[in-house]
């Protein structure tokens, strides 16, 4: 439950299916996940979007440094994005689950 790092996202809310690259900056290295993300307008909240990444549609890491170099695994994500200030700004509220394979 504690904050352990930050993330950098290259998402584009204009596409319903995005090529999504998320870089997790963690104390012991960077972990990069390359995924296909689905984004759809939220019918209950104009200007907001619902987003998700399925476990079978990604690679972890696409790149990694430190403790994450040469590691493999999967990531899932669900969340919502506030696009009311697009194209200048978007707010992301995403929850990621990262499952790394055992070290080989």
PDB file of N, CA and C in Angstrom, residues 33-67:
ATOM      1  N   UNK A  33       6.585  -2.153 -19.714  1.00  0.00           N
ATOM      2  CA  UNK A  33       5.553  -3.062 -20.225  1.00  0.00           C
ATOM      3  C   UNK A  33       5.046  -2.514 -21.555  1.00  0.00           C
ATOM      4  N   UNK A  34       4.984  -3.371 -22.568  1.00  0.00           N
ATOM      5  CA  UNK A  34       4.467  -2.998 -23.883  1.00  0.00           C
ATOM      6  C   UNK A  34       3.186  -3.785 -24.100  1.00  0.00           C
ATOM      7  N   UNK A  35       2.065  -3.083 -24.264  1.00  0.00           N
ATOM      8  CA  UNK A  35       0.753  -3.724 -24.281  1.00  0.00           C
ATOM      9  C   UNK A  35      -0.148  -3.108 -25.340  1.00  0.00           C
ATOM     10  N   UNK A  36      -1.280  -3.742 -25.529  1.00  0.00           N
ATOM     11  CA  UNK A  36      -2.404  -3.152 -26.261  1.00  0.00           C
ATOM     12  C   UNK A  36      -3.443  -2.778 -25.210  1.00  0.00           C
ATOM     13  N   UNK A  37      -3.813  -1.507 -25.174  1.00  0.00           N
ATOM     14  CA  UNK A  37      -4.774  -0.998 -24.196  1.00  0.00           C
ATOM     15  C   UNK A  37      -6.078  -0.653 -24.899  1.00  0.00           C
ATOM     16  N   UNK A  38      -7.187  -1.061 -24.303  1.00  0.00           N
ATOM     17  CA  UNK A  38      -8.508  -0.710 -24.804  1.00  0.00           C
ATOM     18  C   UNK A  38      -9.030   0.475 -24.003  1.00  0.00           C
ATOM     19  N   UNK A  39      -9.525   1.491 -24.719  1.00  0.00           N
ATOM     20  CA  UNK A  39     -10.075   2.690 -24.085  1.00  0.00           C
ATOM     21  C   UNK A  39     -11.429   2.976 -24.719  1.00  0.00           C
ATOM     22  N   UNK A  40     -12.421   3.264 -23.871  1.00  0.00           N
ATOM     23  CA  UNK A  40     -13.753   3.575 -24.386  1.00  0.00           C
ATOM     24  C   UNK A  40     -14.358   4.705 -23.557  1.00  0.00           C
ATOM     25  N   UNK A  41     -15.127   5.596 -24.180  1.00  0.00           N
ATOM     26  CA  UNK A  41     -15.786   6.644 -23.401  1.00  0.00           C
ATOM     27  C   UNK A  41     -16.690   6.045 -22.325  1.00  0.00           C
ATOM     28  N   UNK A  42     -16.715   6.675 -21.167  1.00  0.00           N
ATOM     29  CA  UNK A  42     -17.571   6.244 -20.061  1.00  0.00           C
ATOM     30  C   UNK A  42     -18.956   6.859 -20.264  1.00  0.00           C
ATOM     31  N   UNK A  43     -19.977   6.053 -20.547  1.00  0.00           N
ATOM     32  CA  UNK A  43     -21.305   6.616 -20.817  1.00  0.00           C
ATOM     33  C   UNK A  43     -21.926   7.314 -19.607  1.00  0.00           C
ATOM     34  N   UNK A  44     -21.445   7.027 -18.405  1.00  0.00           N
ATOM     35  CA  UNK A  44     -21.994   7.670 -17.209  1.00  0.00           C
ATOM     36  C   UNK A  44     -21.324   9.004 -16.892  1.00  0.00           C
ATOM     37  N   UNK A  45     -20.120   9.224 -17.442  1.00  0.00           N
ATOM     38  CA  UNK A  45     -19.349  10.414 -17.091  1.00  0.00           C
ATOM     39  C   UNK A  45     -18.733  11.018 -18.356  1.00  0.00           C
ATOM     40  N   UNK A  46     -19.412  11.976 -18.973  1.00  0.00           N
ATOM     41  CA  UNK A  46     -18.885  12.602 -20.187  1.00  0.00           C
ATOM     42  C   UNK A  46     -17.481  13.169 -19.950  1.00  0.00           C
ATOM     43  N   UNK A  47     -16.598  12.936 -20.926  1.00  0.00           N
ATOM     44  CA  UNK A  47     -15.223  13.413 -20.830  1.00  0.00           C
ATOM     45  C   UNK A  47     -14.281  12.427 -20.156  1.00  0.00           C
ATOM     46  N   UNK A  48     -14.823  11.360 -19.587  1.00  0.00           N
ATOM     47  CA  UNK A  48     -14.002  10.337 -18.943  1.00  0.00           C
ATOM     48  C   UNK A  48     -13.977   9.080 -19.811  1.00  0.00           C
ATOM     49  N   UNK A  49     -12.928   8.274 -19.630  1.00  0.00           N
ATOM     50  CA  UNK A  49     -12.745   7.057 -20.403  1.00  0.00           C
ATOM     51  C   UNK A  49     -12.450   5.897 -19.471  1.00  0.00           C
ATOM     52  N   UNK A  50     -12.937   4.713 -19.818  1.00  0.00           N
ATOM     53  CA  UNK A  50     -12.614   3.486 -19.097  1.00  0.00           C
ATOM     54  C   UNK A  50     -11.498   2.792 -19.877  1.00  0.00           C
ATOM     55  N   UNK A  51     -10.504   2.252 -19.163  1.00  0.00           N
ATOM     56  CA  UNK A  51      -9.341   1.686 -19.828  1.00  0.00           C
ATOM     57  C   UNK A  51      -8.961   0.351 -19.204  1.00  0.00           C
ATOM     58  N   UNK A  52      -8.351  -0.522 -20.016  1.00  0.00           N
ATOM     59  CA  UNK A  52      -7.901  -1.795 -19.485  1.00  0.00           C
ATOM     60  C   UNK A  52      -6.881  -2.471 -20.379  1.00  0.00           C
ATOM     61  N   UNK A  53      -6.047  -3.316 -19.742  1.00  0.00           N
ATOM     62  CA  UNK A  53      -5.077  -4.154 -20.435  1.00  0.00           C
ATOM     63  C   UNK A  53      -5.285  -5.576 -19.928  1.00  0.00           C
ATOM     64  N   UNK A  54      -5.498  -6.500 -20.855  1.00  0.00           N
ATOM     65  CA  UNK A  54      -5.663  -7.903 -20.499  1.00  0.00           C
ATOM     66  C   UNK A  54      -4.305  -8.585 -20.389  1.00  0.00           C
ATOM     67  N   UNK A  55      -4.204  -9.552 -19.520  1.00  0.00           N
ATOM     68  CA  UNK A  55      -2.943 -10.229 -19.236  1.00  0.00           C
ATOM     69  C   UNK A  55      -2.341 -10.915 -20.458  1.00  0.00           C
ATOM     70  N   UNK A  56      -3.175 -11.399 -21.359  1.00  0.00           N
ATOM     71  CA  UNK A  56      -2.652 -12.127 -22.520  1.00  0.00           C
ATOM     72  C   UNK A  56      -2.247 -11.214 -23.666  1.00  0.00           C
ATOM     73  N   UNK A  57      -2.219  -9.912 -23.436  1.00  0.00           N
ATOM     74  CA  UNK A  57      -1.969  -8.968 -24.516  1.00  0.00           C
ATOM     75  C   UNK A  57      -0.801  -8.036 -24.202  1.00  0.00           C
ATOM     76  N   UNK A  58       0.260  -8.570 -23.551  1.00  0.00           N
ATOM     77  CA  UNK A  58       1.360  -7.691 -23.197  1.00  0.00           C
ATOM     78  C   UNK A  58       2.640  -8.469 -22.960  1.00  0.00           C
ATOM     79  N   UNK A  59       3.718  -7.736 -22.886  1.00  0.00           N
ATOM     80  CA  UNK A  59       5.029  -8.305 -22.614  1.00  0.00           C
ATOM     81  C   UNK A  59       5.690  -7.485 -21.514  1.00  0.00           C
ATOM     82  N   UNK A  60       6.176  -8.154 -20.483  1.00  0.00           N
ATOM     83  CA  UNK A  60       6.934  -7.490 -19.419  1.00  0.00           C
ATOM     84  C   UNK A  60       8.250  -8.220 -19.288  1.00  0.00           C
ATOM     85  N   UNK A  61       9.367  -7.569 -19.252  1.00  0.00           N
ATOM     86  CA  UNK A  61       9.486  -6.196 -19.725  1.00  0.00           C
ATOM     87  C   UNK A  61       9.789  -6.161 -21.218  1.00  0.00           C
ATOM     88  N   UNK A  62       9.353  -5.132 -21.852  1.00  0.00           N
ATOM     89  CA  UNK A  62       9.816  -4.871 -23.209  1.00  0.00           C
ATOM     90  C   UNK A  62      11.289  -4.464 -23.103  1.00  0.00           C
ATOM     91  N   UNK A  63      11.584  -3.751 -22.039  1.00  0.00           N
ATOM     92  CA  UNK A  63      12.948  -3.384 -21.656  1.00  0.00           C
ATOM     93  C   UNK A  63      12.965  -3.338 -20.144  1.00  0.00           C
ATOM     94  N   UNK A  64      14.108  -3.546 -19.565  1.00  0.00           N
ATOM     95  CA  UNK A  64      14.225  -3.461 -18.117  1.00  0.00           C
ATOM     96  C   UNK A  64      15.650  -3.117 -17.728  1.00  0.00           C
ATOM     97  N   UNK A  65      15.797  -2.491 -16.570  1.00  0.00           N
ATOM     98  CA  UNK A  65      17.125  -2.180 -16.055  1.00  0.00           C
ATOM     99  C   UNK A  65      17.206  -2.670 -14.614  1.00  0.00           C
ATOM    100  N   UNK A  66      18.420  -2.742 -14.097  1.00  0.00           N
ATOM    101  CA  UNK A  66      18.602  -3.140 -12.708  1.00  0.00           C
ATOM    102  C   UNK A  66      18.012  -4.510 -12.442  1.00  0.00           C
ATOM    103  N   UNK A  67      17.227  -4.621 -11.381  1.00  0.00           N
ATOM    104  CA  UNK A  67      16.625  -5.899 -10.980  1.00  0.00           C
ATOM    105  C   UNK A  67      15.666  -6.449 -12.030  1.00  0.00           C
TER     106      UNK A  67
END
